[in-house]
Coordinates of C-alpha atoms in Angstrom, one line a residue:
Chain A
X1 CA -126.7 12.3 37.3
X2 CA -129.0 13.0 35.1
X3 CA -126.4 12.5 32.1
X4 CA -127.0 8.8 33.2
X5 CA -130.0 8.5 30.4
X6 CA -127.2 8.3 27.8
X7 CA -126.7 4.9 28.8
X8 CA -130.3 4.1 27.8
X9 CA -128.8 3.6 24.1
X10 CA -124.9 3.6 24.7
X11 CA -125.0 0.5 26.9
X12 CA -127.1 -1.6 24.3
X13 CA -124.9 -0.3 21.7
X14 CA -121.9 -1.3 23.2
X15 CA -122.9 -4.4 24.5
X16 CA -124.1 -5.4 20.4
X17 CA -120.7 -4.3 19.6
X18 CA -119.1 -6.5 22.1
X19 CA -121.4 -9.6 21.3
X20 CA -119.4 -10.5 18.3
X21 CA -116.0 -10.1 19.9
X22 CA -117.1 -12.4 23.1
X23 CA -118.6 -14.9 20.4
X24 CA -115.5 -15.4 18.5
X25 CA -113.6 -16.5 22.1
X26 CA -116.7 -17.5 24.1
X27 CA -119.4 -21.0 24.0
X28 CA -121.6 -19.6 26.5
X29 CA -122.0 -16.8 29.0
X30 CA -123.8 -14.7 27.0
X31 CA -127.0 -15.2 28.8
X32 CA -125.7 -13.5 32.0
X33 CA -124.2 -10.8 30.1
X34 CA -127.0 -9.7 28.4
X35 CA -129.4 -10.6 31.6
X36 CA -127.1 -7.7 33.6
X37 CA -127.4 -5.4 30.7
X38 CA -131.4 -5.5 30.8
X39 CA -131.1 -5.8 34.6
X40 CA -129.3 -2.7 34.9
X41 CA -131.2 -0.5 32.0
X42 CA -135.0 -1.7 34.0
X43 CA -133.5 -0.6 37.5
X44 CA -132.3 2.7 35.9
X45 CA -135.7 3.5 34.3
X46 CA -137.6 2.8 37.1
X47 CA -135.2 5.2 38.9
X48 CA -136.1 7.9 36.5
X49 CA -139.7 7.2 36.7
X50 CA -140.6 7.0 40.6
X51 CA -137.7 9.4 41.6
X52 CA -138.2 12.3 38.7
X53 CA -135.1 14.3 39.3
X54 CA -135.4 17.9 37.1
X55 CA -138.0 17.1 34.8
X56 CA -138.2 18.2 32.2
X57 CA -134.4 17.0 31.5
X58 CA -132.9 18.3 27.9
X59 CA -130.0 16.7 26.9
X60 CA -128.0 18.5 24.9
X61 CA -125.4 16.0 23.3
X62 CA -121.6 17.4 23.2
X63 CA -122.7 20.7 25.0
X64 CA -123.8 23.0 22.1
X65 CA -126.5 25.5 22.6
X66 CA -130.3 24.7 22.0
X67 CA -131.0 25.1 18.1
X68 CA -127.8 23.6 17.1
X69 CA -126.8 20.1 17.7
X70 CA -128.1 17.0 19.1
X71 CA -130.8 17.2 22.4
X72 CA -132.6 14.7 23.8
X73 CA -135.6 15.3 26.1
X74 CA -136.4 13.5 28.9
X75 CA -139.8 14.2 30.5
X76 CA -142.9 12.9 31.7
X77 CA -144.1 11.3 28.5
X78 CA -140.2 10.1 27.6
X79 CA -139.6 8.5 30.7
X80 CA -142.8 6.3 30.9
X81 CA -141.9 5.1 27.4
X82 CA -138.8 4.3 28.3
X83 CA -139.7 1.8 31.3
X84 CA -142.4 0.3 29.2
X85 CA -139.5 -0.7 26.4
X86 CA -137.0 -1.9 29.3
X87 CA -139.5 -3.7 30.7
X88 CA -140.7 -6.0 28.3
X89 CA -137.0 -6.2 27.0
X90 CA -136.5 -7.9 30.5
X91 CA -139.0 -10.3 30.3
X92 CA -138.0 -11.4 26.8
X93 CA -134.6 -11.8 27.8
X94 CA -135.1 -14.0 29.9
X95 CA -137.1 -15.8 28.2
X96 CA -134.8 -16.2 25.7
X97 CA -132.2 -18.3 28.1
X98 CA -133.8 -21.3 27.7
X99 CA -136.0 -20.5 24.4
X100 CA -133.5 -19.7 21.7
X101 CA -131.8 -22.7 22.6
X102 CA -133.2 -24.4 19.9
X103 CA -132.0 -21.9 17.5
X104 CA -127.9 -22.2 16.7
X105 CA -125.5 -19.0 17.3
X106 CA -127.4 -17.1 20.0
X107 CA -124.9 -14.6 20.3
X108 CA -126.3 -13.0 16.9
X109 CA -129.8 -13.3 18.2
X110 CA -128.5 -10.8 21.4
X111 CA -126.8 -8.7 19.4
X112 CA -129.6 -8.0 17.2
X113 CA -132.0 -7.6 20.2
X114 CA -129.9 -5.3 21.8
X115 CA -129.8 -3.3 18.5
X116 CA -133.4 -3.0 18.5
X117 CA -133.6 -2.1 22.5
X118 CA -130.7 0.8 21.5
X119 CA -133.0 2.3 18.5
X120 CA -136.4 2.2 20.6
X121 CA -134.3 3.8 23.3
X122 CA -133.3 6.4 21.2
X123 CA -136.6 6.8 19.7
X124 CA -138.3 7.6 23.0
X125 CA -135.7 10.4 24.1
X126 CA -134.5 12.1 21.0
X127 CA -136.1 15.3 20.4
X128 CA -134.2 15.7 16.7
X129 CA -136.4 15.1 14.2
X130 CA -133.2 13.6 12.0
X131 CA -132.2 11.8 15.2
X132 CA -135.6 10.2 15.1
X133 CA -135.3 8.9 12.1
X134 CA -132.2 7.5 12.9
X135 CA -133.1 5.7 15.8
X136 CA -136.2 4.4 13.6
X137 CA -134.2 3.0 10.9
X138 CA -131.8 0.9 13.7
X139 CA -135.1 -0.6 15.4
X140 CA -136.9 -1.1 11.8
X141 CA -133.4 -2.7 10.3
X142 CA -133.0 -4.9 13.6
X143 CA -136.3 -6.1 13.5
X144 CA -136.3 -7.4 9.8
X145 CA -133.5 -9.4 10.5
X146 CA -134.8 -10.8 13.6
X147 CA -138.5 -11.4 11.8
X148 CA -136.2 -13.2 9.4
X149 CA -134.1 -15.2 12.1
X150 CA -134.9 -18.7 11.5
X151 CA -134.5 -18.6 7.6
X152 CA -137.0 -20.2 6.8
X153 CA -139.4 -20.8 3.8
X154 CA -142.2 -18.4 5.6
X155 CA -139.8 -16.5 7.7
X156 CA -138.0 -15.2 4.9
X157 CA -141.1 -14.3 3.2
X158 CA -142.8 -12.5 5.5
X159 CA -139.3 -10.4 6.3
X160 CA -139.4 -9.4 2.7
X161 CA -143.0 -8.0 2.7
X162 CA -142.0 -6.3 6.1
X163 CA -139.0 -5.0 5.0
X164 CA -140.4 -3.6 1.6
X165 CA -142.9 -2.1 3.7
X166 CA -141.3 -0.8 6.4
X167 CA -138.7 1.2 4.0
X168 CA -141.4 2.7 1.8
X169 CA -142.4 3.9 5.3
X170 CA -139.2 5.0 6.6
X171 CA -138.8 7.1 2.9
X172 CA -142.6 8.6 3.5
X173 CA -141.1 9.7 7.2
X174 CA -138.1 11.0 5.8
X175 CA -140.0 13.0 2.8
X176 CA -142.0 14.2 5.9
X177 CA -138.9 15.6 7.5
X178 CA -137.4 16.9 4.1
X179 CA -140.8 18.9 3.8
X180 CA -140.8 20.4 7.2
X181 CA -136.9 21.1 7.2
X182 CA -138.0 23.0 4.3
X183 CA -140.5 25.0 5.6
X184 CA -138.5 25.7 9.1
X185 CA -135.1 25.8 8.0
X186 CA -134.7 23.4 11.5
X187 CA -134.1 20.0 12.6
X188 CA -134.8 20.7 16.6
X189 CA -137.5 19.7 17.4
X190 CA -138.4 22.4 19.9
X191 CA -137.1 25.3 17.8
X192 CA -139.7 23.5 15.2
X193 CA -142.3 24.1 17.4
X194 CA -141.6 27.6 17.3
X195 CA -140.8 28.0 13.5
X196 CA -144.0 26.3 12.3
X197 CA -146.0 28.8 10.8
X198 CA -149.7 29.6 12.4
X199 CA -152.8 30.7 11.1
X200 CA -155.4 29.8 8.1
X201 CA -153.1 29.4 5.2
X202 CA -150.6 27.2 6.2
X203 CA -153.1 24.5 7.1
X204 CA -153.2 22.9 3.9
X205 CA -148.9 22.6 4.2
X206 CA -149.9 21.3 7.6
X207 CA -152.4 18.5 6.7
X208 CA -149.7 17.9 3.9
X209 CA -146.8 17.4 6.3
X210 CA -149.4 15.2 8.3
X211 CA -150.7 12.8 5.7
X212 CA -146.9 12.0 4.9
X213 CA -146.2 11.1 8.7
X214 CA -149.6 9.5 9.1
X215 CA -148.7 7.3 6.3
X216 CA -145.0 6.5 6.9
X217 CA -146.0 6.2 10.8
X218 CA -149.4 4.6 10.2
X219 CA -147.2 1.8 8.6
X220 CA -144.8 1.3 11.2
X221 CA -147.9 1.4 13.4
X222 CA -150.2 -1.0 11.5
X223 CA -152.8 1.0 11.4
X224 CA -155.7 -0.4 9.3
X225 CA -155.4 0.7 5.6
X226 CA -151.3 0.1 6.1
X227 CA -151.6 -3.5 8.1
X228 CA -151.0 -6.5 5.7
X229 CA -147.8 -6.7 7.1
X230 CA -148.3 -7.4 10.1
X231 CA -150.0 -10.7 10.5
X232 CA -147.0 -12.2 8.6
X233 CA -143.9 -10.7 10.0
X234 CA -145.0 -11.1 13.9
X235 CA -146.0 -14.7 13.9
X236 CA -142.9 -15.6 11.8
X237 CA -140.5 -14.0 14.5
X238 CA -138.8 -16.1 17.4
X239 CA -141.8 -15.6 20.3
X240 CA -139.5 -13.5 22.5
X241 CA -139.1 -11.3 19.1
X242 CA -143.3 -11.8 18.6
X243 CA -143.5 -10.0 22.6
X244 CA -141.1 -7.2 21.5
X245 CA -142.6 -6.1 18.2
X246 CA -146.2 -6.4 19.5
X247 CA -145.1 -5.3 22.7
X248 CA -143.4 -2.4 21.9
X249 CA -142.3 -1.6 18.6
X250 CA -145.3 -1.0 16.5
X251 CA -146.2 1.4 19.7
X252 CA -142.7 3.2 19.7
X253 CA -141.7 3.6 16.1
X254 CA -145.5 3.8 15.2
X255 CA -147.6 5.4 17.9
X256 CA -145.6 7.5 20.1
X257 CA -143.2 9.4 17.5
X258 CA -146.4 9.7 15.4
X259 CA -148.2 11.8 18.6
X260 CA -145.2 13.4 19.7
X261 CA -144.7 14.6 16.2
X262 CA -148.5 15.6 15.6
X263 CA -149.2 17.2 19.6
X264 CA -146.1 19.0 20.4
X265 CA -144.7 20.0 16.9
X266 CA -148.7 20.6 15.3
X267 CA -150.2 21.4 18.5
X268 CA -153.4 18.9 16.8
X269 CA -155.6 20.1 15.0
X270 CA -159.0 18.9 14.7
X271 CA -158.9 17.7 11.2
X272 CA -155.8 15.5 12.0
X273 CA -157.7 14.2 15.2
X274 CA -160.4 13.4 13.3
X275 CA -158.5 11.2 10.7
X276 CA -156.9 9.7 13.3
X277 CA -159.8 8.8 15.3
X278 CA -161.2 7.4 12.0
X279 CA -158.1 5.4 11.6
X280 CA -157.8 4.0 15.2
X281 CA -161.7 2.9 15.1
X282 CA -161.2 1.3 11.4
X283 CA -158.6 -0.4 13.2
X284 CA -159.9 -1.6 16.3
X285 CA -162.9 -3.3 14.3
X286 CA -161.3 -4.8 11.1
X287 CA -158.5 -6.5 13.2
X288 CA -160.6 -8.1 15.5
X289 CA -163.3 -8.8 12.6
X290 CA -160.5 -10.5 10.7
X291 CA -159.4 -12.3 13.5
X292 CA -162.0 -14.1 14.6
X293 CA -161.7 -16.8 11.5
X294 CA -157.8 -17.3 12.3
X295 CA -156.9 -21.2 13.6
X296 CA -153.3 -20.2 14.0
X297 CA -152.6 -18.9 17.8
X298 CA -149.9 -16.6 17.4
X299 CA -151.8 -15.0 14.0
X300 CA -154.6 -14.8 15.9
X301 CA -152.6 -12.9 18.4
X302 CA -151.3 -10.3 15.9
X303 CA -154.9 -9.4 14.4
X304 CA -155.7 -8.6 17.8
X305 CA -152.3 -6.3 18.5
X306 CA -153.9 -4.6 15.0
X307 CA -157.4 -4.5 17.0
X308 CA -155.7 -3.1 20.2
X309 CA -153.5 -0.1 18.6
X310 CA -156.9 0.9 17.2
X311 CA -157.9 1.4 21.3
X312 CA -154.2 3.0 21.8
X313 CA -154.8 5.8 18.9
X314 CA -158.6 6.2 19.7
X315 CA -158.0 7.3 23.0
X316 CA -155.1 9.7 22.6
X317 CA -156.5 11.1 19.5
X318 CA -159.3 12.3 21.0
X319 CA -156.8 15.0 22.6
X320 CA -158.9 15.2 25.9
X321 CA -156.9 14.7 29.1
X322 CA -158.8 11.1 30.2
X323 CA -158.9 10.5 26.4
X324 CA -154.6 10.7 26.2
X325 CA -154.4 9.1 29.8
X326 CA -156.5 6.1 28.9
X327 CA -154.8 5.7 25.7
X328 CA -151.3 5.7 27.2
X329 CA -152.5 3.3 30.2
X330 CA -153.9 0.8 27.4
X331 CA -150.5 1.3 25.4
X332 CA -148.8 -0.1 28.9
X333 CA -151.5 -2.1 29.5
X334 CA -151.3 -3.9 25.8
X335 CA -147.7 -4.6 25.7
X336 CA -147.7 -6.2 29.2
X337 CA -150.5 -8.7 28.5
X338 CA -149.9 -9.4 24.5
X339 CA -146.2 -9.8 25.1
X340 CA -147.5 -12.6 27.9
X341 CA -149.7 -13.8 25.0
X342 CA -147.0 -14.5 22.6
X343 CA -144.7 -15.8 25.1
X344 CA -147.8 -18.4 25.9
X345 CA -147.5 -19.5 22.3
X346 CA -144.4 -19.7 22.3
X347 CA -144.2 -22.2 25.3
X348 CA -146.7 -24.3 23.4
X349 CA -145.3 -24.3 20.3
X350 CA -142.1 -25.6 22.2
X351 CA -143.8 -28.1 24.0
X352 CA -146.0 -29.0 21.1
X353 CA -144.3 -28.2 17.9
X354 CA -147.5 -26.8 16.7
X355 CA -149.9 -23.6 17.5
X356 CA -152.6 -25.0 15.0
X357 CA -155.7 -24.3 17.5
X358 CA -157.5 -27.7 16.4
X359 CA -154.4 -30.1 16.9
X360 CA -154.0 -28.6 20.2
X361 CA -156.0 -29.4 23.3
X362 CA -155.7 -30.2 26.7
X363 CA -152.8 -28.6 27.9
X364 CA -154.0 -27.7 31.3
X365 CA -152.9 -30.6 33.1
X366 CA -149.5 -30.8 31.6
X367 CA -148.4 -27.2 31.1
X368 CA -150.2 -25.6 34.5
X369 CA -148.0 -22.3 34.6
X370 CA -148.4 -21.9 30.7
X371 CA -152.2 -22.2 31.5
X372 CA -152.8 -19.8 34.3
X373 CA -150.5 -17.1 32.9
X374 CA -152.2 -17.1 29.5
X375 CA -156.1 -17.2 31.6
X376 CA -154.8 -14.1 33.1
X377 CA -153.6 -12.5 30.1
X378 CA -156.9 -13.5 27.8
X379 CA -158.9 -12.3 30.7
X380 CA -156.9 -9.0 30.7
X381 CA -157.3 -8.4 26.7
X382 CA -161.0 -9.3 27.0
X383 CA -161.1 -6.6 30.0
X384 CA -162.8 -8.5 32.7
X385 CA -162.8 -6.2 35.6
X386 CA -160.1 -6.8 38.2
X387 CA -157.4 -6.9 35.5
X388 CA -155.7 -4.1 33.9
X389 CA -157.1 -4.3 30.0
X390 CA -160.7 -3.6 32.1
X391 CA -159.4 -0.4 33.2
X392 CA -157.6 1.2 30.3
X393 CA -160.7 0.2 28.3
X394 CA -163.3 1.6 30.4
X395 CA -161.2 4.7 30.5
X396 CA -161.0 5.1 27.0
X397 CA -164.8 4.2 26.5
X398 CA -166.0 6.7 29.3
X399 CA -163.6 9.5 27.3
X400 CA -165.3 8.8 24.0
X401 CA -168.7 9.1 25.3
X402 CA -167.8 12.1 27.4
X403 CA -166.5 13.9 24.3
X404 CA -170.2 12.9 22.8
X405 CA -168.3 10.0 20.1
X406 CA -171.2 7.9 20.8
X407 CA -170.2 5.6 17.5
X408 CA -166.7 5.1 18.3
X409 CA -167.6 4.6 22.0
X410 CA -170.4 1.8 21.3
X411 CA -167.6 0.7 18.7
X412 CA -165.4 0.2 21.3
X413 CA -167.6 -1.7 23.5
X414 CA -168.7 -4.2 20.5
X415 CA -165.1 -4.8 19.9
X416 CA -164.5 -5.9 23.8
X417 CA -167.3 -8.3 23.0
X418 CA -165.6 -9.9 20.4
X419 CA -162.1 -10.2 21.8
X420 CA -164.2 -11.7 24.7
X421 CA -165.3 -14.2 22.6
X422 CA -162.3 -14.7 20.6
X423 CA -160.1 -15.5 23.7
X424 CA -162.7 -18.1 25.1
X425 CA -162.2 -19.7 21.8
X426 CA -158.7 -19.7 22.3
X427 CA -158.7 -21.2 25.8
X428 CA -161.0 -23.8 24.9
X429 CA -159.5 -25.2 22.5
X430 CA -155.9 -24.6 23.8
X431 CA -156.0 -25.7 27.2
X432 CA -159.6 -26.7 28.3
X433 CA -161.0 -29.1 25.6
X434 CA -160.5 -33.1 26.2
X435 CA -158.2 -34.6 23.5
X436 CA -158.8 -38.1 23.0
X437 CA -154.7 -38.9 22.7
X438 CA -153.4 -37.5 19.6
X439 CA -151.2 -35.3 21.6
X440 CA -148.7 -36.9 23.2
X441 CA -147.4 -36.7 27.0
X442 CA -146.0 -33.0 27.0
X443 CA -143.9 -31.5 29.6
X444 CA -143.9 -28.1 31.3
X445 CA -141.5 -25.4 29.3
X446 CA -138.3 -24.7 30.9
X447 CA -137.6 -22.8 34.3
X448 CA -136.9 -19.4 33.0
X449 CA -139.8 -19.4 30.6
X450 CA -142.2 -20.1 33.3
X451 CA -140.4 -17.3 35.3
X452 CA -140.8 -14.4 32.8
X453 CA -144.5 -15.5 31.9
X454 CA -145.4 -15.7 35.8
X455 CA -143.8 -12.4 36.0
X456 CA -145.5 -10.6 33.6
X457 CA -148.8 -12.3 34.7
X458 CA -148.5 -11.0 38.0
X459 CA -147.8 -7.7 36.8
X460 CA -151.3 -8.0 35.0
X461 CA -152.8 -8.4 38.2
X462 CA -150.9 -5.6 40.1
X463 CA -151.4 -2.9 37.4
X464 CA -155.4 -4.0 37.9
X465 CA -155.5 -3.4 41.7
X466 CA -153.1 -0.3 41.5
X467 CA -154.5 1.2 38.8
X468 CA -155.3 4.7 40.6
X469 CA -151.9 5.3 41.6
X470 CA -150.4 4.6 38.3
X471 CA -152.7 6.7 36.3
X472 CA -152.3 9.8 39.0
X473 CA -148.2 9.6 39.2
X474 CA -147.4 8.1 35.8
X475 CA -150.0 8.7 33.5
X476 CA -151.5 12.1 34.6
X477 CA -148.3 13.7 34.2
X478 CA -147.4 11.9 31.0
X479 CA -150.5 13.2 29.5
X480 CA -149.7 16.6 30.8
X481 CA -146.8 16.7 28.3
X482 CA -148.8 15.6 25.7
X483 CA -151.5 18.1 26.5
X484 CA -149.2 20.9 26.6
X485 CA -148.8 21.1 23.0
X486 CA -146.8 23.5 21.0
X487 CA -146.5 26.2 24.0
X488 CA -145.2 23.3 26.0
X489 CA -142.0 22.4 23.5
X490 CA -141.5 26.5 23.2
X491 CA -140.9 26.8 26.8
X492 CA -138.4 23.8 26.1
X493 CA -136.4 26.3 23.8
X494 CA -135.6 28.5 27.1
X495 CA -133.8 26.0 29.2
Chain B
X1 CA -141.6 24.3 -8.1
X2 CA -141.3 22.6 -11.1
X3 CA -138.0 20.3 -9.6
X4 CA -139.7 19.8 -6.9
X5 CA -142.8 18.5 -8.9
X6 CA -140.7 16.2 -10.7
X7 CA -139.0 14.9 -8.1
X8 CA -142.6 14.1 -6.4
X9 CA -142.9 11.9 -9.6
X10 CA -139.6 10.1 -9.4
X11 CA -141.0 9.1 -6.2
X12 CA -144.1 7.6 -7.6
X13 CA -142.4 6.3 -10.1
X14 CA -140.3 4.2 -7.7
X15 CA -143.6 3.3 -5.3
X16 CA -145.4 2.4 -8.5
X17 CA -142.2 -0.1 -9.0
X18 CA -142.5 -1.5 -5.4
X19 CA -146.1 -2.0 -5.9
X20 CA -147.0 -3.3 -9.4
X21 CA -143.7 -5.3 -9.8
X22 CA -144.0 -9.1 -9.7
X23 CA -140.2 -9.6 -9.4
X24 CA -138.7 -9.0 -5.9
X25 CA -135.4 -7.6 -7.3
X26 CA -137.4 -5.2 -9.5
X27 CA -139.2 -4.0 -6.0
X28 CA -135.3 -3.7 -4.6
X29 CA -134.4 -1.4 -7.6
X30 CA -138.2 0.6 -7.4
X31 CA -137.3 1.0 -3.4
X32 CA -134.0 2.7 -4.5
X33 CA -135.8 4.6 -7.0
X34 CA -137.5 5.9 -4.0
X35 CA -134.4 6.4 -1.8
X36 CA -133.1 7.8 -4.3
X37 CA -135.9 10.7 -4.8
X38 CA -136.4 11.4 -1.2
X39 CA -132.3 12.0 -0.9
X40 CA -132.9 14.6 -4.2
X41 CA -136.2 16.3 -2.1
X42 CA -133.7 17.0 0.6
X43 CA -130.8 18.6 -1.3
X44 CA -133.1 20.5 -3.4
X45 CA -135.0 21.9 -0.2
X46 CA -131.3 23.6 0.9
X47 CA -130.6 24.6 -2.7
X48 CA -130.2 28.5 -3.6
X49 CA -130.0 29.4 -7.4
X50 CA -126.4 31.2 -8.0
X51 CA -125.0 30.1 -4.4
X52 CA -121.7 28.5 -4.0
X53 CA -120.4 25.3 -1.8
X54 CA -120.4 26.0 1.6
X55 CA -116.6 26.8 2.2
X56 CA -116.1 29.7 4.5
X57 CA -113.5 31.6 3.0
X58 CA -112.3 35.6 5.0
X59 CA -111.5 37.5 1.6
X60 CA -114.7 37.2 -0.2
X61 CA -117.4 39.2 1.1
X62 CA -121.1 39.0 0.3
X63 CA -120.7 35.2 -0.9
X64 CA -124.1 32.9 -0.9
X65 CA -123.7 29.3 -0.2
X66 CA -126.1 26.7 -0.3
X67 CA -127.3 24.9 3.1
X68 CA -125.0 22.4 3.8
X69 CA -127.1 20.9 6.9
X70 CA -129.3 18.3 4.3
X71 CA -126.3 17.3 2.2
X72 CA -125.0 16.0 5.6
X73 CA -128.0 14.3 6.3
X74 CA -128.4 13.0 2.8
X75 CA -125.1 11.4 3.5
X76 CA -126.3 9.7 6.4
X77 CA -129.4 8.7 4.7
X78 CA -127.4 7.2 1.9
X79 CA -125.6 5.2 4.2
X80 CA -128.9 3.7 6.0
X81 CA -130.2 3.0 2.4
X82 CA -126.8 0.8 1.4
X83 CA -127.4 -1.1 5.0
X84 CA -131.5 -1.5 3.6
X85 CA -130.6 -2.1 0.4
X86 CA -128.0 -5.1 0.9
X87 CA -130.4 -6.9 3.7
X88 CA -133.3 -6.8 1.2
X89 CA -130.7 -8.3 -1.6
X90 CA -129.3 -10.8 1.2
X91 CA -133.3 -11.8 1.4
X92 CA -133.6 -12.0 -1.7
X93 CA -131.3 -14.4 -2.0
X94 CA -132.6 -16.7 0.7
X95 CA -136.1 -16.3 -0.4
X96 CA -134.6 -17.6 -4.5
X97 CA -132.7 -20.6 -2.3
X98 CA -136.1 -21.8 -1.0
X99 CA -138.5 -21.2 -3.4
X100 CA -136.3 -21.2 -6.8
X101 CA -137.9 -17.7 -8.3
X102 CA -138.2 -14.0 -7.7
X103 CA -142.0 -14.4 -8.6
X104 CA -144.0 -12.8 -5.8
X105 CA -147.0 -14.9 -7.6
X106 CA -145.4 -18.0 -6.8
X107 CA -144.1 -17.1 -3.2
X108 CA -147.2 -17.4 -1.3
X109 CA -147.5 -19.9 1.6
X110 CA -148.7 -17.0 4.1
X111 CA -152.0 -16.3 3.5
X112 CA -152.6 -12.3 3.5

């Protein structure tokens, strides 16, 4: 049964392979096919999450014994990431059924989406450093192509920017892997944790490797000194892809891969922790400040993504149990509400043909479903109490104060307030403002787009209400596997 | 050691080309240089002075081999690099069709 984890990568890859063949012979039916694939995957990941089978489970590719061969690891953290990835992909795929009618050649889009999904699942599962790099590149190449999917002026420019910076990031990551390999002569992450030299004289080497990885993964995650591609790339993609990019891609190939290496191979030393905390705090603040002056809906959301990823990194880099749990919780919440907001932006653009806040207005009556879902999402991201965003921000802020990081704690509160103000502006300009007649009568988005948005909005409320069971059953075990540090990976070597 | 340092210098030359050049194609070439530098670093990591190609033969005792694993990894990474470069060049052609230029300073519809 546990061998089924191979399906997380194999099924999307096979679907991506099958789609061009189907595209040759069929005109329709792709929607149903992709819907079935993602539905199966979300149920599989839900099953793995709810009924934890023998965890942690190590899958040995081709039956090779442990330090050799490629290994995959399914533990409480990677199962959590798998669930987040497949959840957001499911809603994005449902949304695409109607939204992608604007573009030609739907099967090409679905083919790239499936490659993206295969890469993300692979990064979440893999416990072999070079294998992580391969899946990371699959994800990156699929997302470069998806950003340029419209092939207009802006899309190509944004995609080129993203591609150059993303490829340089990949080169940095590969250089880091090469240095680690030169030192430890192994690629298996468990064996690497064992062979990593300890003691004071190895600190310089560790910092060198950490710098390479932080540069590489920081570029992928758009932490602040490396963020310049994100506000161009995320708005230029089609709306469901913006939701995927902001919702999961920057987290899985940026934050998740980085924390796996930093915690489980290096055992997070204080210097790296301090560096990550500073980068997180900087992204939190700079992202939100840059978002204030934006009048393009999707661009504003993209800047808020930078700011929110700062919260996640701040929480996790703290290294305390509460901080890590809060960071992971915010990762889940951010993928839910930010995807929802990007889908809302897509609906608004679909209905009105523009996403300039100054040209929109009065959509509350015309687009009731988009309006209420985006209200829920805005309140969530701003951290209004019963909704999901509040709890994770609250936990992160409490953890920061508990660890005597008063500066970062107050910064997080300040950024939360600015976020609230910024989203009140969005709500007022798009939905609640009375506009005298410049907009024609607009129609509500088609049914599948509404269903997808409503699903995510309900999820926002449910996570907010049931935060305690989620925290106890999912996030605390997930944070345990990071807290276990290097010793946790060394024990896995014996399985 | 000197080889590794020169390899890092090669990496930095590539990085300089990506960052400083205004022409899109030169950026792509710069990325190619970065790619080569990283691959070379990997191969150097597995290199031993005076060692042989890693082909096992029974009759020769005490032979030392270079590490074969980096070579396999570099092959994979070259293939990935090929894919990325092809996509980049394809995108350059599209950009040229839209803007009529390769100069980044004249391709700025999006405000940074």
